[in-house]
Coordinates of C-alpha atoms and ligand atoms in Angstrom, one line a residue:
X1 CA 214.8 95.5 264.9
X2 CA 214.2 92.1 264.6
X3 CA 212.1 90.3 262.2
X4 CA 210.3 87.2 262.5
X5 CA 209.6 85.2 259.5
X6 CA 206.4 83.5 259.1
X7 CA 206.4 80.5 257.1
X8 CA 202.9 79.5 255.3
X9 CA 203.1 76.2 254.1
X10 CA 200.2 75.8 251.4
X11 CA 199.3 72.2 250.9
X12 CA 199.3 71.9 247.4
X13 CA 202.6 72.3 245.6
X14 CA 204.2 73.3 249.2
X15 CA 204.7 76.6 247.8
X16 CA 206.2 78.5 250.6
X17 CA 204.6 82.0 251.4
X18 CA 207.3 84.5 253.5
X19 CA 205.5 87.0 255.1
X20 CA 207.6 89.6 257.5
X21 CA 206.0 91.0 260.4
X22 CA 208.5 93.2 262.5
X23 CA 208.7 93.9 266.0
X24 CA 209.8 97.3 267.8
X25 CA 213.5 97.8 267.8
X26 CA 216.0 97.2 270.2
X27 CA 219.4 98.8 271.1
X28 CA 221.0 101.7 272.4
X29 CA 221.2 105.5 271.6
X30 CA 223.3 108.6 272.3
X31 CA 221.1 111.0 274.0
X32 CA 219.8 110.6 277.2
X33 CA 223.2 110.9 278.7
X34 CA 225.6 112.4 276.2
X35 CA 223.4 115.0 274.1
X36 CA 225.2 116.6 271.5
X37 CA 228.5 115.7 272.7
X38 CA 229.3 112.5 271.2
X39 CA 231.9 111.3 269.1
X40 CA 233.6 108.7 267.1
X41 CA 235.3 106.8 269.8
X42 CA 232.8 107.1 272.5
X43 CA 230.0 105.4 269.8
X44 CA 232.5 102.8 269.2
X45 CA 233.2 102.1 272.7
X46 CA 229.3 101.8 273.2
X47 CA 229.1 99.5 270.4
X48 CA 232.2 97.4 271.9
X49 CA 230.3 97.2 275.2
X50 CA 226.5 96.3 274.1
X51 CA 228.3 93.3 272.0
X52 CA 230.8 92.3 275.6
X53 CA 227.6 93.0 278.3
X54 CA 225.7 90.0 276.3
X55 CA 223.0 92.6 275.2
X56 CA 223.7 91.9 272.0
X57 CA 222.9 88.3 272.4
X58 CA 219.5 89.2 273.6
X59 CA 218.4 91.2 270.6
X60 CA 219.7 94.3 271.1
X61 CA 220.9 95.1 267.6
X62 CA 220.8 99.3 267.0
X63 CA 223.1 101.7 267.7
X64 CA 221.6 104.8 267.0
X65 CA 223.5 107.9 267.1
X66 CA 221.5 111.1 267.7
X67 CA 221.6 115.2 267.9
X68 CA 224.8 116.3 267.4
X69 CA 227.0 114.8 265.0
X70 CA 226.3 117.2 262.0
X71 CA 229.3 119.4 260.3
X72 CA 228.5 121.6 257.6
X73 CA 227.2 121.9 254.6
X74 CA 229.6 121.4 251.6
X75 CA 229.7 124.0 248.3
X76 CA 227.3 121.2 247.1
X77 CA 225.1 120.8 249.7
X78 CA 226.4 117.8 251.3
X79 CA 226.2 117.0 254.7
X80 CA 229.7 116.6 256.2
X81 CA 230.4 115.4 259.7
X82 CA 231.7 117.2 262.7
X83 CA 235.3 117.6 261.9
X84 CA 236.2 117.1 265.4
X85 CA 234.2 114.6 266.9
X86 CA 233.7 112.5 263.8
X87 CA 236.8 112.6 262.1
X88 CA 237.1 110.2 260.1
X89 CA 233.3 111.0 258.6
X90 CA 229.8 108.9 259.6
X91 CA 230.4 106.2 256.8
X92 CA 233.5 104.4 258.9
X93 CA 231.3 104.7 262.2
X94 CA 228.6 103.0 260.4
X95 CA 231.4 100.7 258.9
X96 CA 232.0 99.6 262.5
X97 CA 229.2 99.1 264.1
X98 CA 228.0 96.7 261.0
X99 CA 231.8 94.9 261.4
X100 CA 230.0 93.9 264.7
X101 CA 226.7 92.6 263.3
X102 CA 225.0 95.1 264.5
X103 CA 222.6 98.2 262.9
X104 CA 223.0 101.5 262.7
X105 CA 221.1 104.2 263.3
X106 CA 221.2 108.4 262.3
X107 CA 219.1 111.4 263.1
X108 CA 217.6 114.3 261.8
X109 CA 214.8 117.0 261.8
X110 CA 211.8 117.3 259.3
X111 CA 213.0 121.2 259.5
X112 CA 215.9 122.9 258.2
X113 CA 217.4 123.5 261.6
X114 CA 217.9 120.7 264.9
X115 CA 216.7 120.2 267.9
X116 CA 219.9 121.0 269.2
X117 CA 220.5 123.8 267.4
X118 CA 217.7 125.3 269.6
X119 CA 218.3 123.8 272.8
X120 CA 221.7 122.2 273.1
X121 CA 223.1 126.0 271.4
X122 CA 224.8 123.6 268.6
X123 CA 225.4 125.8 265.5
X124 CA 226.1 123.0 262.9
X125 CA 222.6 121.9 263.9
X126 CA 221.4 124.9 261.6
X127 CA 220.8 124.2 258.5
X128 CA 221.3 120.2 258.6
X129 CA 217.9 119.3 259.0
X130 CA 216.4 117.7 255.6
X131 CA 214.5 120.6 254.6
X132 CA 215.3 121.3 250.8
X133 CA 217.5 118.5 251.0
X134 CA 215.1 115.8 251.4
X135 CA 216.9 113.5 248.5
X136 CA 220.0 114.7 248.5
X137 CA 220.3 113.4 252.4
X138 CA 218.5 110.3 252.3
X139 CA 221.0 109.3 249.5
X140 CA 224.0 110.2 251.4
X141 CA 222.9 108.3 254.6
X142 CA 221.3 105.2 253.6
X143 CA 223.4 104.7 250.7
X144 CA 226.6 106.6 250.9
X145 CA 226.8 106.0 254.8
X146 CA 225.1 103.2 254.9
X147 CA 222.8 103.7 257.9
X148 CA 219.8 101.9 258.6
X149 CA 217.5 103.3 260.7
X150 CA 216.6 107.0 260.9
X151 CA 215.0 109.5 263.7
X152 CA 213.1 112.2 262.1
X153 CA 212.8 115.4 264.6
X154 CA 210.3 118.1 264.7
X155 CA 211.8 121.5 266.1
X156 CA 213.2 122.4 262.8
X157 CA 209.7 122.5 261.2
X158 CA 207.6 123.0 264.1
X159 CA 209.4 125.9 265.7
X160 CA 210.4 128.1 262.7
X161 CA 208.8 126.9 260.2
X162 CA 205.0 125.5 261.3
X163 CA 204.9 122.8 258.9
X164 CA 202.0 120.4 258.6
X165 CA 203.2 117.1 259.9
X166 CA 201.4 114.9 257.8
X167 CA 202.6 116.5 254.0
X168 CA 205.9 117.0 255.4
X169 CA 206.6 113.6 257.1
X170 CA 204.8 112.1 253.5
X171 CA 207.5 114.2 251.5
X172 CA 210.1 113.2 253.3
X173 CA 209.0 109.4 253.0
X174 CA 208.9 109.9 249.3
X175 CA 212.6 110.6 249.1
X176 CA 213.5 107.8 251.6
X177 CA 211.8 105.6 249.4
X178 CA 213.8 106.7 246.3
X179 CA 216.9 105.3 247.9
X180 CA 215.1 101.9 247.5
X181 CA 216.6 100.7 250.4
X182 CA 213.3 98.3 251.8
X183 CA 214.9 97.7 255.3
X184 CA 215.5 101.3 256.1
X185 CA 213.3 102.1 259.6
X186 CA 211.6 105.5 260.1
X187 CA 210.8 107.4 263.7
X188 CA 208.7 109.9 263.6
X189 CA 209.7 112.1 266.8
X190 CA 206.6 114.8 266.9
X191 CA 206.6 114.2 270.6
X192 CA 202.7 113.1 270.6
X193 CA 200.2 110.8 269.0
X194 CA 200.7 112.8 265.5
X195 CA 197.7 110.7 263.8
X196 CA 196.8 107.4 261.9
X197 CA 198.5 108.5 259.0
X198 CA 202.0 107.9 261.0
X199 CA 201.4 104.4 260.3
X200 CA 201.8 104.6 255.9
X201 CA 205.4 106.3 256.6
X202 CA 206.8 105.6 260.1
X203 CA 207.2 102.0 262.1
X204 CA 207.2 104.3 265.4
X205 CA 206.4 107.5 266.5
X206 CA 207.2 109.0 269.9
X207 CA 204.1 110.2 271.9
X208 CA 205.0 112.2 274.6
X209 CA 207.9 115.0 274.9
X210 CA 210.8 114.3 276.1
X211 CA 211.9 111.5 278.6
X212 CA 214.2 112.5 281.9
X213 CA 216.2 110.9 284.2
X214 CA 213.1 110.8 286.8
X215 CA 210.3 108.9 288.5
X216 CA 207.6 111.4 287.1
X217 CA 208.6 111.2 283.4
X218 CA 208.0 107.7 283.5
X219 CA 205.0 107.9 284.9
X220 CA 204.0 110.6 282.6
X221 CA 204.5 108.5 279.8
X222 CA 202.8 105.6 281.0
X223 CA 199.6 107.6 281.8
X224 CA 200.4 109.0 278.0
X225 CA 200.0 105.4 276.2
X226 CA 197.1 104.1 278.0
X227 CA 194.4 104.9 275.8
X228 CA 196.6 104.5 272.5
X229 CA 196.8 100.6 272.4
X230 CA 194.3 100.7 268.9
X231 CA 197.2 102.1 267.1
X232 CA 199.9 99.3 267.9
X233 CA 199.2 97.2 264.9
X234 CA 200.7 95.4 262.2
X235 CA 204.0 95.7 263.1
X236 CA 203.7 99.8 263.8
X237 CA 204.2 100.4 267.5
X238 CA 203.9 103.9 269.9
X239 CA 207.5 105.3 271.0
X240 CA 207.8 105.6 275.2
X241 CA 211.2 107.2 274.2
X242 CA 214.4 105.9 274.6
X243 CA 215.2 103.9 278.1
X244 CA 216.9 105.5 281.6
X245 CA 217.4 102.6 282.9
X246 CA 221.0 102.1 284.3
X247 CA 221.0 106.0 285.4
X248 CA 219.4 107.1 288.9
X249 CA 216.3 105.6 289.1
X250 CA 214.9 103.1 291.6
X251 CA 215.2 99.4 291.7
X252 CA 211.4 99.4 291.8
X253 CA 211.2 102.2 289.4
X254 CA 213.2 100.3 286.4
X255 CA 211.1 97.6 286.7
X256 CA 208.2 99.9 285.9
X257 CA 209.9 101.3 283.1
X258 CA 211.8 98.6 281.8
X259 CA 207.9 96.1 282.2
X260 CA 206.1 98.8 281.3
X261 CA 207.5 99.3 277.9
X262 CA 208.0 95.4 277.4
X263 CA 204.0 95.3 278.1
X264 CA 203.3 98.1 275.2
X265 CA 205.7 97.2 273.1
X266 CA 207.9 100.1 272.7
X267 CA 210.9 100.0 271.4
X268 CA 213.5 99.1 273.6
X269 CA 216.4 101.7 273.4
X270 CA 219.3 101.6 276.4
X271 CA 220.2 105.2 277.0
X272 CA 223.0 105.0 279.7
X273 CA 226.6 104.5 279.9
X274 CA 227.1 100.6 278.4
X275 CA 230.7 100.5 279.7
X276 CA 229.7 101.3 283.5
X277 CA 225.8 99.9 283.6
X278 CA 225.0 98.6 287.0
X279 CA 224.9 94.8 287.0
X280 CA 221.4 95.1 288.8
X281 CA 219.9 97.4 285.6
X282 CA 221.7 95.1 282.9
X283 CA 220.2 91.9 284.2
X284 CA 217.3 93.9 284.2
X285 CA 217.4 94.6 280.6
X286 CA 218.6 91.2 280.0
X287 CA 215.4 89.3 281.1
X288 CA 214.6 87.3 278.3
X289 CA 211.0 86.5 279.3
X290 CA 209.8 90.2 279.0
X291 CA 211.7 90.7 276.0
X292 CA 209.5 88.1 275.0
X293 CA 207.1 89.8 275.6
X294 CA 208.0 93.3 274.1
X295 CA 209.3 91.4 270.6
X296 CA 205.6 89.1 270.5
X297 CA 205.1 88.3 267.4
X298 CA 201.2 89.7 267.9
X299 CA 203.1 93.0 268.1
X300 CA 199.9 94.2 270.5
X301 CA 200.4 96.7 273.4
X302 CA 199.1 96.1 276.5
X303 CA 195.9 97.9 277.5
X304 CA 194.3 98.9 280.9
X305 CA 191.4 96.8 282.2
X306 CA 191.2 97.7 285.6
X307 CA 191.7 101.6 287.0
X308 CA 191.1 101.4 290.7
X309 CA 192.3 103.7 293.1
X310 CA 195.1 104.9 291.2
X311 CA 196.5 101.5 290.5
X312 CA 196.4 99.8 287.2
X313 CA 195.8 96.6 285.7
X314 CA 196.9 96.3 281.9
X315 CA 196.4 93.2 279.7
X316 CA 197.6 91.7 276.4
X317 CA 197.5 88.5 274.6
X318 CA 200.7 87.2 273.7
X319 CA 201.7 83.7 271.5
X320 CA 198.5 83.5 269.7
X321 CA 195.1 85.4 270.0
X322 CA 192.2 84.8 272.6
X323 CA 193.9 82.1 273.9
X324 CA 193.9 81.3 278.0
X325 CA 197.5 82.6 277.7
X326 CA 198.2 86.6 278.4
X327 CA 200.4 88.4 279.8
X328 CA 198.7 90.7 283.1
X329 CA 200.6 93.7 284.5
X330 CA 199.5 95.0 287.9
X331 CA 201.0 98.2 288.5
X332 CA 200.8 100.2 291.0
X333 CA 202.6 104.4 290.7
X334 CA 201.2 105.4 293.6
X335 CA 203.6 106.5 296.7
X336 CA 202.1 103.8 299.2
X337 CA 202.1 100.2 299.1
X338 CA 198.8 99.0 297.1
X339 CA 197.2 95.5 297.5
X340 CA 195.9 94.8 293.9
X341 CA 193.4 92.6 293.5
X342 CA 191.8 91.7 289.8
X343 CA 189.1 89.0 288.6
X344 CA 190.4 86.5 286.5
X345 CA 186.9 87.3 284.8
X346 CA 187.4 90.9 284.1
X347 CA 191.0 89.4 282.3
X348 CA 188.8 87.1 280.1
X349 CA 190.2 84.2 281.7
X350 CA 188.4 81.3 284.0
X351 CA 189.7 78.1 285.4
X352 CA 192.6 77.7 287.5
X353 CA 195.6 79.8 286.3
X354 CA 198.7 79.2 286.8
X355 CA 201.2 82.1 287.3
X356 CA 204.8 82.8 286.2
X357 CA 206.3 86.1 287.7
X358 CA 208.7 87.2 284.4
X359 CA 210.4 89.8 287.2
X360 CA 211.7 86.5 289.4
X361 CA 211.6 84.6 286.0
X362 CA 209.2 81.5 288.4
X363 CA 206.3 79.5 288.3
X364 CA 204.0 81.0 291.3
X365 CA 201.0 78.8 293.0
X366 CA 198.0 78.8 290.8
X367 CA 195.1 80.6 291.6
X368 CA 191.3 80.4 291.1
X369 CA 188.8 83.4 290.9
X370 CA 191.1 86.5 291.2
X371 CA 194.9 87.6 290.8
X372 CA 196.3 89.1 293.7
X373 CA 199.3 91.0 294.7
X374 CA 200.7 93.2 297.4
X375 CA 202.7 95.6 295.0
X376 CA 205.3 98.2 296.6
X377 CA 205.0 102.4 295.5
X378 CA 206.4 102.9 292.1
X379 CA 206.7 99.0 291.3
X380 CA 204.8 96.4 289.2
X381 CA 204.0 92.8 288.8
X382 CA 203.8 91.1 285.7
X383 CA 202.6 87.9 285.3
X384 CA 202.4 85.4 282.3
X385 CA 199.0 83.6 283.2
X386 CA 197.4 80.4 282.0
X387 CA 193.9 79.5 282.2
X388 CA 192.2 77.0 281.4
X389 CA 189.6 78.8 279.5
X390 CA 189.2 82.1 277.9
X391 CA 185.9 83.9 277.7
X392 CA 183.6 86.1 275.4
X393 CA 184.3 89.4 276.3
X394 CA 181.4 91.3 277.5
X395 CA 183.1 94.7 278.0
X396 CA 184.7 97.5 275.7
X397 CA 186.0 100.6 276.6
X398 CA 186.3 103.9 274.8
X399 CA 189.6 104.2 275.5
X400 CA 190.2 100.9 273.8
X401 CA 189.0 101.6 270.9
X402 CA 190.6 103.1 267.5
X403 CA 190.1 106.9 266.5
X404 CA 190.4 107.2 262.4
X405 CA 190.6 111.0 263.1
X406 CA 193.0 111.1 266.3
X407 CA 196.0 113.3 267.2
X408 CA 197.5 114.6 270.1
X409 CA 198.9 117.7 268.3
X410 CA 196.9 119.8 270.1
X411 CA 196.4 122.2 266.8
X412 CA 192.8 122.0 266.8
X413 CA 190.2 122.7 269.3
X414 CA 187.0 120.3 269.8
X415 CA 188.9 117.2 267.9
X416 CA 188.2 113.5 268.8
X417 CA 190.2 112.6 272.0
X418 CA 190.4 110.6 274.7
X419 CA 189.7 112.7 278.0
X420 CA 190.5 111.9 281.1
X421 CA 186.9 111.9 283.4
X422 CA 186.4 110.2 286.8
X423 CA 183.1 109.3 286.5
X424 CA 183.9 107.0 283.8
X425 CA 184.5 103.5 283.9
X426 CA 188.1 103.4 282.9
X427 CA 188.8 107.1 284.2
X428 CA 188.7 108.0 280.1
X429 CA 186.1 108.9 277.9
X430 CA 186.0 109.5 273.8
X431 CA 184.6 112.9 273.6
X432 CA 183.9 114.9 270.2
X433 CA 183.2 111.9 268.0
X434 CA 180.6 112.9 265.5
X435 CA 180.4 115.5 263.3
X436 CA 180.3 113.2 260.3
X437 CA 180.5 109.7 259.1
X438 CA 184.2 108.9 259.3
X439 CA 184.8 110.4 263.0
X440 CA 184.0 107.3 264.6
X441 CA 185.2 105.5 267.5
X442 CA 186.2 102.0 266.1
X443 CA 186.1 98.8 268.1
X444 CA 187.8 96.3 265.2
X445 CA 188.0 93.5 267.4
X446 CA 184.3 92.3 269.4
X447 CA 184.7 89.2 269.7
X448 CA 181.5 86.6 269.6
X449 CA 182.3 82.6 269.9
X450 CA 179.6 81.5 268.3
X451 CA 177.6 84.3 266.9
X452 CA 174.2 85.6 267.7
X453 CA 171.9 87.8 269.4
X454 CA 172.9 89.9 271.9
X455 CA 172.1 93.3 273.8
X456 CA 174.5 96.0 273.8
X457 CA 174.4 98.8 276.0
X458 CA 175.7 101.5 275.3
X459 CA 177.4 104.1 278.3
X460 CA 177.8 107.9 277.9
X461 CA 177.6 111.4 280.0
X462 CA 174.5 113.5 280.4
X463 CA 175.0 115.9 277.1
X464 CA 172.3 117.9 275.4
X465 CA 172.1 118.2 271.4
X466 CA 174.0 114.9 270.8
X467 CA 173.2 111.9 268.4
X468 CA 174.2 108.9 268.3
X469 CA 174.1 106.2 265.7
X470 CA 175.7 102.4 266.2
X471 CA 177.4 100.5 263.5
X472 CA 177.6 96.9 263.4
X473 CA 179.7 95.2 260.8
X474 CA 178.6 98.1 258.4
X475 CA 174.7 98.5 259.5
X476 CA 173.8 101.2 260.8
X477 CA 170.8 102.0 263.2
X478 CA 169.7 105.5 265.1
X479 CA 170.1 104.8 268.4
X480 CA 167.6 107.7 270.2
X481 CA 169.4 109.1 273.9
X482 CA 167.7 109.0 277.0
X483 CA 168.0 111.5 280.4
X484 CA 170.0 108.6 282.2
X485 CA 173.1 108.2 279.8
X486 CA 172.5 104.7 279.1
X487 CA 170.8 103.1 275.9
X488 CA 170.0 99.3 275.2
X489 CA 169.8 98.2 271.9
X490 CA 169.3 94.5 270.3
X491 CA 172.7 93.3 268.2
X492 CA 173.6 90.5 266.0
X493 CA 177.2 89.6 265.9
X494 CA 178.5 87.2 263.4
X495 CA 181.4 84.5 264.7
X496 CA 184.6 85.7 265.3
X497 CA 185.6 89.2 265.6
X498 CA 183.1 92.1 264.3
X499 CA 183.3 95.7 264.4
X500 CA 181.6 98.1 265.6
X501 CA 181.8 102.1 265.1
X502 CA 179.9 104.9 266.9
X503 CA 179.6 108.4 265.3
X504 CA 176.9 111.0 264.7
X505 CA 176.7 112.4 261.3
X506 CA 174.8 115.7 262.0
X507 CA 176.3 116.3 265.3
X508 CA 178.3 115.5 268.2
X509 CA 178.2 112.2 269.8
X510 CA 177.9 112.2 273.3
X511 CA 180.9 111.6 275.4
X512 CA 181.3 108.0 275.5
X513 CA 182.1 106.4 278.4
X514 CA 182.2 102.0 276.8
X515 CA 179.6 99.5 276.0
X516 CA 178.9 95.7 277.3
X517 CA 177.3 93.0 275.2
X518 CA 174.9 90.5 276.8
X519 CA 174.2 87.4 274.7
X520 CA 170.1 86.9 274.3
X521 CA 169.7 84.0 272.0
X522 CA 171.3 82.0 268.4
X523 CA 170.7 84.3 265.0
Ligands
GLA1 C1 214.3 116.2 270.7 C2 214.0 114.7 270.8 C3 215.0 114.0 271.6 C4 216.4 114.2 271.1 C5 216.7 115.7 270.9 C6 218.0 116.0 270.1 O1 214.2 116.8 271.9 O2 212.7 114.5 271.3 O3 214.7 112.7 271.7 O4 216.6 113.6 269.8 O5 215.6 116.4 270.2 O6 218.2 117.4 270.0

């Protein structure tokens, strides 16, 4: 992972503040094509080539070994590597791959047993989860081993044991911290959203199951992160899952994946063979200007402003907030050639704007109005755009906003979530908000330039027995529903960005669709 350092310079005494904000990591793991059977040299020789391929210049600094490279269990507990893959133990592997100036990355499961124990039919995978040996592990690889970076896997205590996530990933935490060992990075691999709590123990966590080697799996994925752009904050970021580029997928199709993830900041972690990667694929992953925008220093993840027709257009800024700069993404996963068409309006942006394709890495003509694009099946455009202005926003969509109660676990029935619904604006409504105070949907981020009066209104489905109440900056008002699922209601919003929740503390709130400000007049 790399770190960017923020210097504050405060103008008396020039005391200098550091402040760290980190960005998702980069680099390469052991998985997607080798599974469990990995080994000493063949780590080694993956290290050796992500240095020689020049992907090591470009920020790719992990190498994460995954499933597969557990032993047994010593008379004292003590986790021992495979005697015949790892020979030599995990400390000299770690050894090596830091003689290279890189990091180094280990795995296990929240459970007593492995992943791989249950799928991959690896027997040392029993028993070298962390469960009941929560310190005693986190000692021996952060310290002993000297690894930096861990995966934390769910079969183990989802599977056998049915674990609550949150208490057990918070234990676990707890003995991670002991180690004192600051720079240490956790994944949290629950294979969906597992909740805002993720964000007090974990810099990622993966939200979907299990990538493959395939054209629908990224897909899948993609449709997966949409609505969860509220939760890529403060240097915490949603896990696509580790990259297949370099394998069998199209040309167009890794550009998808590869853009796609740069746009919502995943991290970024090569899962082929490094010593035989296609010279197409690496410059792929070599393209500097969307690592840019994948490492940000905003650390925000793209989100979809336009759903038409079963293309896509997503949005982020990038370089500093509500700027005229942003980085636009037209994407288009269907299986016939799509000519996508957006208004520079409905991007916040006005003026004439000029166009860089990151893809071609070149400045296009500038255009006024609208961005358009003839974009091939399974491909994407991205474009870093400059306006010359940027606009109030006027629109904000439920799936935008942030869910204090959400998870994808899929434990409970008739929890907050974002469903999928056609007749909604964005194809997504938040249904099951309500309930009480705190199951809001939050929108942290309405923006007003100057400030003032405006009129919201607000956008839901037809429901019976629903309530709705709006809060602005902290006031709150009863907003009463009418027969044809829209409500107007006068707003003051201060300068700058305000928030604004919806909820229902008695009941339900209806299923809501977004909400557009109009601006009526100064406070
Ligand atoms: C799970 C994870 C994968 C991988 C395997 C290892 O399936 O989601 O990414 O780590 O376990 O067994």
């Amino acid at each position: 992972m790399k770190s960017m350092i923020f210097l504050v310079l405060m103008a008396a005494g020039s005391v200098a503040v550091a402040q760290q904000r980190k960005t998702p990591i980069m680099g390469w793991s052991s998985w997607n094509t080798y599974r469990v059977n990995i080994n000493d040299t063949l780590i080694r020789k993956q290290a050796d080539a992500l240095v020689r391929s020049g992907l090591k210049e470009v920020g790719y600094t992990y190498i994460n070994i995954d499933d597969g490279f557990f032993g047994y269990r010593d008379a004292q507990g003590a986790m021992q590597a495979h005697p015949q893959r790892f020979p030599g133990g995990m400390k000299v592997v770690a050894d090596y791959i830091h003689s290279l100036g890189l990091k180094a990355g280990i795995y296990s499961d929240a459970g007593a047993v492995t992943c791989g124990s249950i799928w991959d039919n690896d027997r040392n995978g029993i028993g070298a989860g962390l469960y009941g040996h929560e310190e005693q592990d986190a000692w021996q690889y952060f310290r002993e081993w000297g690894y930096d970076f861990i995966k934390i896997d769910y079969c183990g205590a989802g599977q056998e044991l049915d674990l609550d996530e949150q208490p057990r990933y918070t234990a676990i935490r707890k003995a991670i911290d002991k180690v004192e060992r600051e720079d240490v990075e956790i994944n949290i691999c629950r294979w969906a959203f597992p909740g805002t709590w993720a964000k007090e123990l974990a810099a990622s966590w993966r939200i979907s199951g299990d990538i493959s080697d395939s054209w629908a799996s990224v897909k899948h994925i993609v449709e997966k992160n949409l609505p969860l752009s509220a939760y890529c904050r403060d240097g915490h970021f949603n896990d696509m899952d580790m990259l297949e580029i370099g394998r069998s997928l199209t040309e167009s199709e890794e550009r998808v994946h590869f853009g796609l993830w740069c746009m919502m900041s995943s991290p970024l972690l090569v899962g082929c063979d490094m010593t035989t990667i296609p010279e197409r694929s690496l410059a792929l992953l070599k393209n500097r200007e969307l690592i840019a925008l994948n490492q940000d220093t905003l650390g925000l993840q793209a989100y979809p402003v336009q759903v038409l027709d079963g293309t896509y257009v997503l949005v982020k800024d990038i370089e500093r907030r509500r700027t005229p700069v942003r980085a636009v993404a037209l994407y288009n996963p269907t299986d016939t050639v799509r000519r996508i068409s957006v208004p520079l309006a409905e991007l916040e942006l006005a003026g004439k704007a000029r166009l860089r394709d990151l893809f071609a890495q070149e400045d296009l003509k500038a255009v006024e109005d609208s961005i358009v694009a003839t974009v091939a099946p399974h491909d994407v455009v991205i474009y870093r755009v400059e306006a010359e202005r940027r606009l109030e926003p006027t629109r904000y969509e439920a799936e935008w906003a942030y869910l204090p109660l959400f998870n994808d676990l899929g434990k409970r029935k008739k929890e907050i979530f974002y469903a999928v619904e056609g007749k909604a604006s964005g194809g997504r409504v938040v249904r099951y908000a309500g309930g009480c105070r705190e199951n809001a949907i939050v929108w942290n981020g309405v923006w007003s330039d100057k400030g003032g009066k405006y009129e919201m209104t607000v956008s839901y489905l037809p429901t019976e027995n629903r309530g709705l109440e709006v809060v602005v900056n902290g006031a709150s008002v009863q907003v009463p529903l009418s027969a044809d699922s829209v409500v107007t209601l006068p707003v003051v919003l201060h300068p700058g960005n305000n928030t604004v929740e919806m909820t229902c503390r008695t009941q339900w709130a209806p299923d809501i669709d977004r909400f557009t400000l109009k601006r009526t007049g100064d406070e």
